[in-house]
Short mmCIF file of C-alpha atoms in Angstrom, two decimals:
data_model
loop_
_atom_site.label_atom_id
_atom_site.label_comp_id
_atom_site.label_asym_id
_atom_site.label_seq_id
_atom_site.Cartn_x
_atom_site.Cartn_y
_atom_site.Cartn_z
CA ASP A 24 143.81 128.13 53.66
CA THR A 25 147.61 127.91 53.94
CA ALA A 26 148.54 126.87 57.48
CA VAL A 27 151.89 128.69 57.77
CA SER A 28 152.45 131.48 55.29
CA GLN A 29 155.52 133.60 54.76
CA THR A 30 156.00 136.79 52.79
CA PRO A 31 157.77 137.57 50.63
CA LYS A 32 158.66 134.34 48.86
CA TYR A 33 161.75 135.91 47.29
CA LEU A 34 163.78 138.85 48.54
CA VAL A 35 166.76 140.31 46.71
CA THR A 36 168.57 143.20 48.34
CA GLN A 37 171.95 144.85 48.68
CA MET A 38 174.44 144.61 51.50
CA GLY A 39 173.80 147.04 54.31
CA ASN A 40 170.05 147.23 53.80
CA ASP A 41 167.43 146.39 56.43
CA LYS A 42 164.65 143.96 55.54
CA SER A 43 161.79 142.09 57.17
CA ILE A 44 160.17 138.73 56.59
CA LYS A 45 156.67 138.09 57.84
CA CYS A 46 155.11 134.86 59.04
CA GLU A 47 151.54 134.04 59.95
CA GLN A 48 149.93 130.79 61.06
CA ASN A 49 146.24 129.96 61.23
CA LEU A 50 146.62 126.67 63.12
CA GLY A 51 145.92 128.11 66.56
CA HIS A 52 149.45 127.22 67.69
CA ASP A 53 151.12 129.11 70.49
CA THR A 54 154.74 128.48 69.53
CA MET A 55 156.49 129.78 66.43
CA TYR A 56 160.01 129.33 65.07
CA TRP A 57 162.48 130.67 62.56
CA TYR A 58 164.89 128.30 60.82
CA LYS A 59 167.68 129.11 58.38
CA GLN A 60 168.80 126.83 55.54
CA ASP A 61 172.11 127.82 54.02
CA SER A 62 173.63 126.92 50.68
CA LYS A 63 174.88 123.61 52.08
CA LYS A 64 171.25 122.74 52.88
CA PHE A 65 171.71 122.56 56.65
CA LEU A 66 168.53 123.52 58.48
CA LYS A 67 169.26 125.34 61.72
CA ILE A 68 166.92 126.75 64.29
CA MET A 69 167.35 130.44 64.99
CA PHE A 70 164.56 131.51 67.32
CA SER A 71 161.48 130.22 69.05
CA TYR A 72 158.64 132.19 70.59
CA ASN A 73 155.97 130.82 72.88
CA ASN A 74 152.96 133.04 73.53
CA LYS A 75 154.92 136.05 72.26
CA GLU A 76 157.81 135.31 74.60
CA LEU A 77 161.30 134.47 73.31
CA ILE A 78 162.34 131.04 74.56
CA ILE A 79 165.09 129.94 72.16
CA ASN A 80 167.82 132.16 70.73
CA GLU A 81 170.52 130.13 69.03
CA THR A 82 173.40 132.63 69.26
CA VAL A 83 172.13 134.49 66.26
CA PRO A 84 173.80 137.88 65.56
CA ASN A 85 172.08 140.89 67.07
CA ARG A 86 171.32 142.11 63.57
CA PHE A 87 168.48 139.58 63.57
CA SER A 88 165.52 140.66 65.66
CA PRO A 89 162.38 138.57 65.79
CA LYS A 90 159.13 140.21 66.80
CA SER A 91 155.89 138.51 67.76
CA PRO A 92 152.96 140.95 67.88
CA ASP A 93 150.58 138.10 68.74
CA LYS A 94 150.55 134.31 68.88
CA ALA A 95 149.71 133.99 65.20
CA HIS A 96 152.55 136.12 63.87
CA LEU A 97 156.33 136.02 64.08
CA ASN A 98 158.29 138.45 61.97
CA LEU A 99 162.03 138.53 61.38
CA HIS A 100 163.81 141.82 60.92
CA ILE A 101 167.39 141.84 59.69
CA ASN A 102 169.59 144.93 59.96
CA SER A 103 172.71 145.70 57.95
CA LEU A 104 172.39 142.69 55.69
CA GLU A 105 175.57 140.78 54.84
CA LEU A 106 176.41 138.42 52.01
CA GLY A 107 176.40 135.51 54.47
CA ASP A 108 172.77 136.15 55.30
CA SER A 109 171.79 134.77 51.90
CA ALA A 110 169.75 131.67 52.64
CA VAL A 111 166.24 130.29 52.75
CA TYR A 112 164.41 131.22 55.93
CA PHE A 113 161.59 128.98 57.13
CA CYS A 114 158.93 129.82 59.65
CA ALA A 115 157.22 127.05 61.62
CA SER A 116 154.66 126.65 64.37
CA SER A 117 153.52 124.03 66.87
CA HIS A 118 151.45 123.51 69.98
CA GLY A 119 153.69 124.25 72.95
CA TRP A 120 157.48 124.38 72.77
CA ASP A 121 157.76 121.70 75.45
CA ARG A 122 155.13 119.37 74.05
CA TYR A 123 157.28 116.77 72.37
CA ASN A 124 154.19 115.15 70.93
CA SER A 125 153.38 118.20 68.81
CA PRO A 126 154.70 118.32 65.24
CA LEU A 127 156.11 121.52 63.78
CA HIS A 128 154.43 122.74 60.62
CA PHE A 129 156.61 124.71 58.24
CA GLY A 130 155.98 127.45 55.74
CA ASN A 131 157.36 127.31 52.22
CA GLY A 132 160.27 129.58 52.94
CA THR A 133 161.63 132.98 51.97
CA ARG A 134 164.68 132.93 49.71
CA LEU A 135 166.86 135.87 50.67
CA THR A 136 169.64 136.91 48.31
CA VAL A 137 172.06 139.61 49.40
CA THR A 138 174.16 141.15 46.63
CA ASP B 6 173.85 118.27 67.97
CA ALA B 7 171.58 115.94 66.03
CA LYS B 8 170.97 112.72 67.93
CA THR B 9 170.30 110.51 64.92
CA THR B 10 172.31 108.69 62.29
CA GLN B 11 170.96 108.04 58.79
CA PRO B 12 172.50 106.77 55.55
CA PRO B 13 173.29 109.72 53.28
CA SER B 14 171.47 108.30 50.29
CA MET B 15 169.20 105.47 49.15
CA ASP B 16 167.51 104.37 45.97
CA CYS B 17 164.18 102.63 45.54
CA ALA B 18 162.19 101.47 42.53
CA GLU B 19 158.85 103.08 41.87
CA GLY B 20 155.98 101.04 43.26
CA ARG B 21 158.16 99.23 45.81
CA ALA B 22 158.30 99.88 49.52
CA ALA B 23 161.00 102.31 50.62
CA ASN B 24 162.48 101.48 54.02
CA LEU B 25 164.53 104.27 55.56
CA PRO B 26 166.56 103.36 58.66
CA CYS B 27 167.55 105.62 61.52
CA ASN B 28 169.68 105.08 64.60
CA HIS B 29 169.00 107.05 67.78
CA SER B 30 170.82 105.12 70.47
CA THR B 31 170.90 108.01 72.98
CA ILE B 32 167.17 108.73 72.90
CA SER B 33 165.61 109.53 76.27
CA GLY B 34 162.38 108.13 77.63
CA ASN B 35 160.17 111.11 76.86
CA GLU B 36 161.62 111.98 73.45
CA TYR B 37 159.66 111.28 70.31
CA VAL B 38 161.01 110.13 66.96
CA TYR B 39 159.89 112.37 64.12
CA TRP B 40 160.21 112.05 60.38
CA TYR B 41 160.12 114.96 57.99
CA ARG B 42 160.94 115.26 54.33
CA GLN B 43 162.02 118.13 52.15
CA ILE B 44 161.24 118.06 48.47
CA HIS B 45 163.66 120.26 46.55
CA SER B 46 163.70 123.58 48.44
CA GLN B 47 160.15 123.48 49.76
CA GLY B 48 159.43 123.69 53.47
CA PRO B 49 160.03 120.54 55.51
CA GLN B 50 156.92 118.39 55.44
CA TYR B 51 155.83 116.49 58.53
CA ILE B 52 155.36 112.76 57.87
CA ILE B 53 154.87 110.89 61.12
CA HIS B 54 156.07 110.59 64.70
CA GLY B 55 156.03 108.06 67.52
CA LEU B 56 157.20 107.36 71.04
CA LYS B 57 157.50 103.59 71.35
CA ASN B 58 154.63 102.00 69.47
CA ASN B 59 154.51 101.53 65.75
CA GLU B 60 152.52 104.19 63.97
CA THR B 61 150.78 104.40 60.62
CA ASN B 62 149.08 107.21 58.77
CA GLU B 63 148.08 107.94 55.20
CA MET B 64 151.65 108.77 54.22
CA ALA B 65 153.82 106.18 55.92
CA SER B 66 154.45 103.69 58.70
CA LEU B 67 156.94 104.08 61.51
CA ILE B 68 158.49 101.04 63.13
CA ILE B 69 160.35 101.67 66.39
CA THR B 70 162.44 98.90 67.93
CA GLU B 71 161.55 97.73 71.41
CA ASP B 72 164.68 99.29 72.92
CA ARG B 73 163.86 102.51 70.99
CA LYS B 74 167.41 102.80 69.74
CA SER B 75 166.44 102.67 66.10
CA SER B 76 163.48 103.09 63.80
CA THR B 77 162.43 102.60 60.20
CA LEU B 78 160.20 104.77 58.08
CA ILE B 79 158.27 102.81 55.48
CA LEU B 80 156.74 104.34 52.38
CA PRO B 81 154.61 101.39 51.23
CA HIS B 82 154.34 102.17 47.51
CA ALA B 83 156.93 104.73 46.56
CA THR B 84 156.21 107.11 43.70
CA LEU B 85 158.48 109.50 41.84
CA ARG B 86 157.05 112.33 43.93
CA ASP B 87 158.50 110.73 47.04
CA THR B 88 162.01 111.67 45.89
CA ALA B 89 163.22 113.96 48.67
CA VAL B 90 165.58 114.32 51.62
CA TYR B 91 164.13 112.46 54.62
CA TYR B 92 165.02 113.57 58.10
CA CYS B 93 164.78 111.42 61.22
CA ILE B 94 164.72 113.63 64.31
CA VAL B 95 164.57 113.04 68.03
CA ARG B 96 162.31 115.81 69.27
CA THR B 97 163.36 117.77 72.31
CA GLN B 98 162.50 121.41 72.95
CA LYS B 99 164.20 122.02 69.64
CA LEU B 100 163.64 120.16 66.40
CA VAL B 101 167.25 119.67 65.31
CA PHE B 102 167.75 118.56 61.72
CA GLY B 103 170.69 116.37 60.73
CA GLN B 104 171.86 115.71 57.20
CA GLY B 105 169.06 113.29 56.39
CA THR B 106 168.81 110.59 53.73
CA ARG B 107 168.47 111.59 50.11
CA LEU B 108 165.92 109.12 48.75
CA THR B 109 165.69 108.76 45.00
CA ILE B 110 162.76 106.88 43.51
CA ASN B 111 163.65 105.42 40.13
CA PRO B 112 161.12 104.63 37.38
#
């Protein structure tokens, strides 16, 4: 009954490869997010989708392409992986991107290691 | 572009109340104060949030000053499992994390 679930939990791959991370939420939320936490532990928002529509794109390289097939899913596809992409990626969801009274609920993260 | 200021680290004895301060002097009228924590490298865990009134739930209490320029998160009886990085965040369309306070609960 995990609220926000991400797969895989760990991902090790080589530079230049293409990989995807999947996220699903069963909270009935209509807004989903991707955050990145680098080695210095800074958590930064990357994208936000509301009802399958992109609403926040924090100047992330074009190699990162989020896709939301429905409100409950937000996947992250990364092309041509680089060493600097190594990080922990967190998915989150909430009710309404503009509802400041709505907490975000986070998944447990996907640790991506690019070698 | 975090709008909050927190001490980088704090210590608290197990069983005592942990009081974590946060300054948010530029908060706007419709912005909520949120607290999250991150234990080791797990996902950020929601703790509590408030607008202007004090709030309490099963995890913690949130005290917001009358002018809303600062707040305090209170963990009433800290345990070793409360050791984590605690983030105070002013919620806008984006939840922007700052550096947080590393709280260590000592036995």
